[in-house]
Amino acid sequence: MRPVLLIDFGSTYTKVTAVDLETEELLGTAQSWTTVQTDIGEGLAKAVAILEEKTGPLNFEARYACSSAAGGLRMITSGLVPELTAEAAKQASLGAGAKIRGVYSFELTEDDIEDIDEEAPDIFLLVGGTDGGNKECILHNAEMLATCKSDFPIVIAGNRSAARACARRLEGRDVHIVENVMPRFGVLNIKPAQDEIRQIFLKRIVEAKGYTKAQELIDNIAMPTPSAMMQAMKLLAEGCENPDGTKEKGIGDLLAVDVGGATTDIYSVCDGMPTDMNTVFKGLPEPYIKRTVEGDIGMRYSIHGIEEAVGTAYVSKLSGIPEQRCRELIDYLGSHTEVIPQGENEDELKHLDFALASGAIKTAVTRHAGRIEEVYTMNGLAYMQSGKDLREVKQIVVTGGSLIHTERTGDIASAALTDPADPYSLKPREAEVWVDRSYILAAMGLLSAYEPAIALRIMKKELKKEQQ
Amino acid sequence: MDKKTLVLGVIGADVHAVGVSILNRAFLDAGFDVVNLGVMVSQEEFISAAIETNADAIMVSSLYGQGELDCRGFREKCDEAGLKGILLYVGGNIVIGKHEFAEVEKRFKDMGFDRAFPPGTDPQTTIACLKEDFHLN
Ligand code: B12
């Protein structure tokens, strides 16, 4: 046996997953409360104890961890034009696994600076202008940021002609200059900024007080949890090479939904650009692995956001519960966030959760997916696409603490598909559904950095195909 | 670094793509930086691109006959977006019906365009105008 321990320090739970590299089996999973106030090592020790109760004592040959504890990686960004560099900055941060607490465009004001100070982000991403393009905005914003009372690392990834001047205006602060997120008009270059963000994140964890006394544990933290998820999704879609040079096949282009209590994350791994001659693409090119986070859509803390987005009538129709009663139950769950309906006589709550989860997925996937617009020209119809075209995506992966307990997950996932009522939204037409029943995706993302082929085979084994 | 940047595109719901690709090539060869937005470009897209790239001129092409409608309020929007005084050119097929070009030209100039070009203008003519307006030689 060659057991490896994969740890996810979440904001609420510390989850541990044990796998055996020799048999390529999942040995078990367990969780315990995250103990950030005292020492995260405590919560971890408890989780491992629970795990070993099930598996027997394990002599781990390696431990790897990802973390979204202590609020995750909170970032604020500023760019120039909202749809251009400000959007590029947002994409870069989301792709680096950040929680975005603010996206500013054009010139920062004194009020903005107050808000930024209040939020005191873990990292600020300062961009604006293509290389050789606009300098005034980023210079102004650097000058404004210099007046912030709180001290946070600032990554400068804007017009290269202004980078050094920005750094000078921010003298005395922790400043990192990297390549422009949009070096030329319409060209997205987010990797350098993301790599730097990740470096800063890791350094910050090492320095964080109260994280743990066990230095060895910290050395194992490799990435923020959402990055681990993205690694897993990429591997699952693309496949990888086996050590003997043969190919371990992936499942192809995919869409993944992670419905949590407070937020809903959507990931897509596909090209998504127009395929027919009649369609013109508008806006920034889309990242091949795209992550969006809906902060107002979640099964408990953000339950009212779901209701607002889809309407009570929708929830009522899908759950078969009268609207008035839906409202009562939603209020109840919003303030009793720990409730998971599992018992025999909790059918009502189960039906409600089914409707809410469908609403969450429908809303979040619609926001994630691109749109197409018909343009009537005098010689016929043309199309204008913005965002990613997911119509040909054939695989949907469902994960998230609040979904893996649900029944009829396949039906819930069908809320991610095209809706005849909104034909201009570019969502998948039909898809197979894979459910992450044992909740191992982030762990496999972590493992993929060391043993990709094994991580992929375990995922293919553990993800359960669900009928719709 | 003193390369001038031009934002180029076909405005409105117009899909005539050949003209701008020829202009793109010609402007690049003449030593300009060109941001080619292609066809079906809205006023907002021209303006956003010009802001990010700190462009020196916006070159609007229109072939399908609705150029005048599509160009309304363009100068005002540029002013609003902080692109004060940016050079605005328009060309392609902007004459509709039997109007004299001089008349059409005046209408576009009244709308705030710096220059308007009749159908079939040689790219070299336009390049000469750009050089003159930028005081380049
Ligand atoms: C090919 C073509 C099409 C193709 C376009 C394919 C494509 N994706 O590019 C298709 C079939 C799709 C098409 C459709 C239509 N077309 Co058409 N089309 C033409 C045609 C035959 C050639 C255009 C071309 O490519 N010319 C070659 C390039 C190199 O020249 P150019 O575009 O004029 O560009 C040069 C100059 O004008 C100038 N220039 C252009 N823009 C600018 C901008 C600036 C700032 C400057 C300085 C210079 C400049 O420099 C360019 C390079 O030298 C012309 C007729 C013609 N011979 O011009 C009609 C023509 C342009 N079309 C016309 C029309 C009416 C249409 C339609 C409305 C309907 C129809 N009858 O077919 C639709 C509109 C569709 C839409 N939504 O845009 C009319 C426009 C009439 C008007 N403006 O009053 C024309 C003139 C034909 C006609 N005589 O009726 N068309």
Tab-separated table of N, CA, C and O and ligand atoms in Angstrom, chain A residues 377-379, chain B residues 13-19 22-23 59-65 89-93 95-96 117 119-121 123 126, ligand 1:
chain	number	residue	atom	x	y	z
A	377	THR	N	-29.597	41.588	-41.352
A	377	THR	CA	-28.949	42.449	-42.313
A	377	THR	C	-29.796	42.344	-43.561
A	377	THR	O	-30.647	41.448	-43.668
A	378	MET	N	-29.550	43.245	-44.510
A	378	MET	CA	-30.439	43.274	-45.650
A	378	MET	C	-30.329	42.036	-46.517
A	378	MET	O	-31.198	41.770	-47.310
A	379	ASN	N	-29.248	41.261	-46.346
A	379	ASN	CA	-29.219	40.035	-47.140
A	379	ASN	C	-29.372	38.804	-46.262
A	379	ASN	O	-28.820	37.759	-46.525
B	13	ALA	N	-24.382	47.172	-38.513
B	13	ALA	CA	-24.646	45.769	-38.825
B	13	ALA	C	-24.054	45.398	-40.182
B	13	ALA	O	-24.483	44.461	-40.838
B	14	ASP	N	-23.047	46.121	-40.570
B	14	ASP	CA	-22.431	45.995	-41.885
B	14	ASP	C	-21.399	44.864	-41.895
B	14	ASP	O	-20.545	44.811	-41.026
B	15	VAL	N	-21.516	43.939	-42.860
B	15	VAL	CA	-20.589	42.802	-42.876
B	15	VAL	C	-19.559	42.843	-44.012
B	15	VAL	O	-18.853	41.877	-44.246
B	16	HIS	N	-19.451	43.955	-44.735
B	16	HIS	CA	-18.482	44.034	-45.836
B	16	HIS	C	-17.067	44.044	-45.275
B	16	HIS	O	-16.603	45.044	-44.741
B	17	ALA	N	-16.379	42.905	-45.435
B	17	ALA	CA	-15.124	42.685	-44.712
B	17	ALA	C	-13.884	42.983	-45.540
B	17	ALA	O	-12.788	43.125	-45.005
B	18	VAL	N	-14.027	43.060	-46.842
B	18	VAL	CA	-12.838	43.119	-47.696
B	18	VAL	C	-12.112	44.463	-47.574
B	18	VAL	O	-10.890	44.519	-47.423
B	19	GLY	N	-12.887	45.531	-47.608
B	19	GLY	CA	-12.297	46.873	-47.553
B	19	GLY	C	-11.394	47.077	-46.349
B	19	GLY	O	-10.245	47.503	-46.491
B	22	ILE	N	-8.039	45.328	-46.468
B	22	ILE	CA	-7.087	46.016	-47.348
B	22	ILE	C	-6.525	47.262	-46.652
B	22	ILE	O	-5.315	47.510	-46.660
B	23	LEU	N	-7.413	48.001	-45.999
B	23	LEU	CA	-6.961	49.202	-45.287
B	23	LEU	C	-5.997	48.827	-44.168
B	23	LEU	O	-4.977	49.483	-43.974
B	59	MET	N	-10.919	55.086	-37.479
B	59	MET	CA	-11.227	55.013	-38.907
B	59	MET	C	-12.500	54.181	-39.076
B	59	MET	O	-12.488	52.972	-38.869
B	60	VAL	N	-13.566	54.837	-39.454
B	60	VAL	CA	-14.855	54.169	-39.562
B	60	VAL	C	-15.147	53.843	-41.015
B	60	VAL	O	-15.078	54.717	-41.882
B	61	SER	N	-15.477	52.586	-41.252
B	61	SER	CA	-15.835	52.176	-42.596
B	61	SER	C	-17.317	51.823	-42.631
B	61	SER	O	-17.853	51.242	-41.688
B	62	SER	N	-17.984	52.200	-43.715
B	62	SER	CA	-19.379	51.816	-43.884
B	62	SER	C	-19.663	51.605	-45.355
B	62	SER	O	-19.384	52.469	-46.180
B	63	LEU	N	-20.186	50.436	-45.673
B	63	LEU	CA	-20.428	50.103	-47.076
B	63	LEU	C	-21.901	49.956	-47.403
B	63	LEU	O	-22.327	50.151	-48.522
B	64	TYR	N	-22.698	49.547	-46.445
B	64	TYR	CA	-24.038	49.059	-46.781
B	64	TYR	C	-25.118	50.134	-46.867
B	64	TYR	O	-26.291	49.807	-47.006
B	65	GLY	N	-24.724	51.388	-46.747
B	65	GLY	CA	-25.708	52.433	-47.008
B	65	GLY	C	-26.355	53.053	-45.789
B	65	GLY	O	-27.140	53.988	-45.912
B	89	TYR	N	-12.165	59.599	-38.927
B	89	TYR	CA	-12.296	59.527	-40.384
B	89	TYR	C	-13.433	58.558	-40.709
B	89	TYR	O	-13.660	57.597	-39.980
B	90	VAL	N	-14.106	58.805	-41.834
B	90	VAL	CA	-15.108	57.849	-42.294
B	90	VAL	C	-14.966	57.675	-43.808
B	90	VAL	O	-14.555	58.601	-44.505
B	91	GLY	N	-15.236	56.452	-44.273
B	91	GLY	CA	-15.122	56.212	-45.712
B	91	GLY	C	-15.845	54.937	-46.094
B	91	GLY	O	-16.471	54.292	-45.260
B	92	GLY	N	-15.754	54.572	-47.373
B	92	GLY	CA	-16.426	53.372	-47.851
B	92	GLY	C	-17.464	53.764	-48.882
B	92	GLY	O	-17.146	54.377	-49.897
B	93	ASN	N	-18.721	53.438	-48.545
B	93	ASN	CA	-19.814	53.753	-49.452
B	93	ASN	C	-20.837	54.612	-48.729
B	93	ASN	O	-21.938	54.170	-48.453
B	95	VAL	N	-22.171	57.482	-49.674
B	95	VAL	CA	-23.110	58.258	-50.480
B	95	VAL	C	-24.302	57.367	-50.803
B	95	VAL	O	-24.129	56.256	-51.269
B	96	ILE	N	-25.453	57.831	-50.505
B	96	ILE	CA	-26.627	57.038	-50.860
B	96	ILE	C	-27.428	57.829	-51.896
B	96	ILE	O	-27.586	59.043	-51.772
B	117	PHE	N	-14.435	60.264	-46.887
B	117	PHE	CA	-13.851	59.905	-48.179
B	117	PHE	C	-14.890	59.290	-49.109
B	117	PHE	O	-15.697	58.460	-48.674
B	119	PRO	N	-16.454	56.954	-52.277
B	119	PRO	CA	-16.227	55.564	-52.670
B	119	PRO	C	-14.999	55.459	-53.562
B	119	PRO	O	-14.724	56.376	-54.344
B	120	GLY	N	-14.274	54.343	-53.406
B	120	GLY	CA	-13.154	54.091	-54.289
B	120	GLY	C	-11.902	54.886	-53.971
B	120	GLY	O	-10.982	54.937	-54.783
B	121	THR	N	-11.852	55.503	-52.804
B	121	THR	CA	-10.643	56.245	-52.440
B	121	THR	C	-9.458	55.304	-52.312
B	121	THR	O	-9.560	54.258	-51.656
B	123	PRO	N	-6.223	53.870	-50.749
B	123	PRO	CA	-5.689	53.940	-49.374
B	123	PRO	C	-4.551	54.953	-49.240
B	123	PRO	O	-4.405	55.577	-48.195
B	126	THR	N	-5.712	58.357	-48.254
B	126	THR	CA	-6.048	58.435	-46.834
B	126	THR	C	-4.787	58.519	-45.988
B	126	THR	O	-4.717	59.297	-45.034
C	1	B12	C1	-18.965	41.713	-51.819
C	1	B12	C2	-20.198	42.542	-51.529
C	1	B12	C3	-21.081	42.055	-50.592
C	1	B12	C4	-20.843	40.787	-49.816
C	1	B12	C5	-19.874	41.085	-48.680
C	1	B12	C6	-19.031	39.887	-48.277
C	1	B12	C7	-18.100	40.258	-47.168
C	1	B12	N1	-18.225	39.569	-46.059
C	1	B12	O1	-17.271	41.143	-47.285
C	1	B12	C8	-22.282	40.451	-49.332
C	1	B12	C9	-22.930	39.548	-50.349
C	1	B12	C10	-22.409	39.815	-47.940
C	1	B12	C11	-22.960	41.811	-49.432
C	1	B12	C12	-24.103	42.106	-48.748
C	1	B12	C13	-24.778	43.311	-48.902
C	1	B12	N2	-24.479	44.311	-49.740
C	1	B12	CO1	-22.869	44.380	-50.714
C	1	B12	N3	-21.499	44.520	-51.952
C	1	B12	C14	-20.423	43.766	-52.171
C	1	B12	C15	-19.608	44.388	-53.335
C	1	B12	C16	-19.935	43.619	-54.583
C	1	B12	C17	-18.102	44.414	-53.143
C	1	B12	C18	-17.622	44.998	-51.818
C	1	B12	C19	-16.150	44.784	-51.720
C	1	B12	O2	-15.695	43.850	-51.059
C	1	B12	N4	-15.360	45.627	-52.386
C	1	B12	C20	-13.914	45.554	-52.437
C	1	B12	C21	-13.281	46.457	-51.371
C	1	B12	C22	-11.790	46.408	-51.488
C	1	B12	O3	-13.712	47.785	-51.587
C	1	B12	P1	-14.532	48.607	-50.560
C	1	B12	O4	-15.257	47.716	-49.665
C	1	B12	O5	-15.272	49.648	-51.249
C	1	B12	O6	-13.390	49.328	-49.673
C	1	B12	C23	-12.438	50.224	-50.203
C	1	B12	C24	-12.888	51.683	-50.223
C	1	B12	O7	-14.292	51.849	-50.189
C	1	B12	C25	-12.237	52.315	-49.091
C	1	B12	N5	-12.857	52.352	-47.774
C	1	B12	C26	-13.703	51.475	-47.183
C	1	B12	N6	-13.945	51.838	-45.904
C	1	B12	C27	-13.233	52.937	-45.662
C	1	B12	C28	-13.097	53.703	-44.509
C	1	B12	C29	-12.268	54.794	-44.508
C	1	B12	C30	-12.131	55.619	-43.285
C	1	B12	C31	-11.583	55.141	-45.688
C	1	B12	C32	-10.730	56.304	-45.707
C	1	B12	C33	-11.727	54.375	-46.826
C	1	B12	C34	-12.543	53.286	-46.822
C	1	B12	O8	-11.053	51.604	-48.980
C	1	B12	C35	-11.269	50.229	-49.280
C	1	B12	C36	-10.015	49.649	-49.847
C	1	B12	O9	-9.661	50.274	-51.041
C	1	B12	C37	-20.165	45.841	-53.362
C	1	B12	C38	-20.180	46.494	-54.725
C	1	B12	C39	-18.847	47.065	-55.070
C	1	B12	N7	-18.355	46.696	-56.169
C	1	B12	O10	-18.279	47.817	-54.278
C	1	B12	C40	-21.595	45.671	-52.829
C	1	B12	C41	-22.259	46.811	-52.103
C	1	B12	C42	-21.269	47.462	-51.154
C	1	B12	N8	-23.273	46.117	-51.334
C	1	B12	C43	-24.386	46.798	-51.264
C	1	B12	C44	-25.526	46.364	-50.566
C	1	B12	C45	-26.756	47.244	-50.685
C	1	B12	C46	-25.523	45.196	-49.822
C	1	B12	C47	-26.676	44.665	-49.012
C	1	B12	C48	-27.354	45.727	-48.173
C	1	B12	C49	-27.759	43.979	-49.802
C	1	B12	C50	-27.372	43.547	-51.147
C	1	B12	N9	-27.932	44.145	-52.102
C	1	B12	O11	-26.633	42.597	-51.280
C	1	B12	C51	-26.021	43.598	-48.121
C	1	B12	C52	-25.667	44.183	-46.768
C	1	B12	C53	-25.199	43.143	-45.806
C	1	B12	C54	-24.678	43.766	-44.580
C	1	B12	N10	-25.362	43.604	-43.455
C	1	B12	O12	-23.665	44.387	-44.582
C	1	B12	C55	-24.317	48.105	-52.019
C	1	B12	C56	-24.214	49.327	-51.076
C	1	B12	C57	-25.043	50.488	-51.596
C	1	B12	C58	-24.894	51.748	-50.833
C	1	B12	N11	-24.029	51.896	-49.878
C	1	B12	O13	-25.585	52.653	-51.170
C	1	B12	C59	-23.076	47.857	-52.942
C	1	B12	C60	-22.291	49.110	-53.280
C	1	B12	C61	-23.604	47.202	-54.225
C	1	B12	C62	-24.570	48.099	-54.962
C	1	B12	N12	-24.078	48.882	-55.880
C	1	B12	O14	-25.736	48.039	-54.699
C	1	B12	N13	-22.280	42.650	-50.237
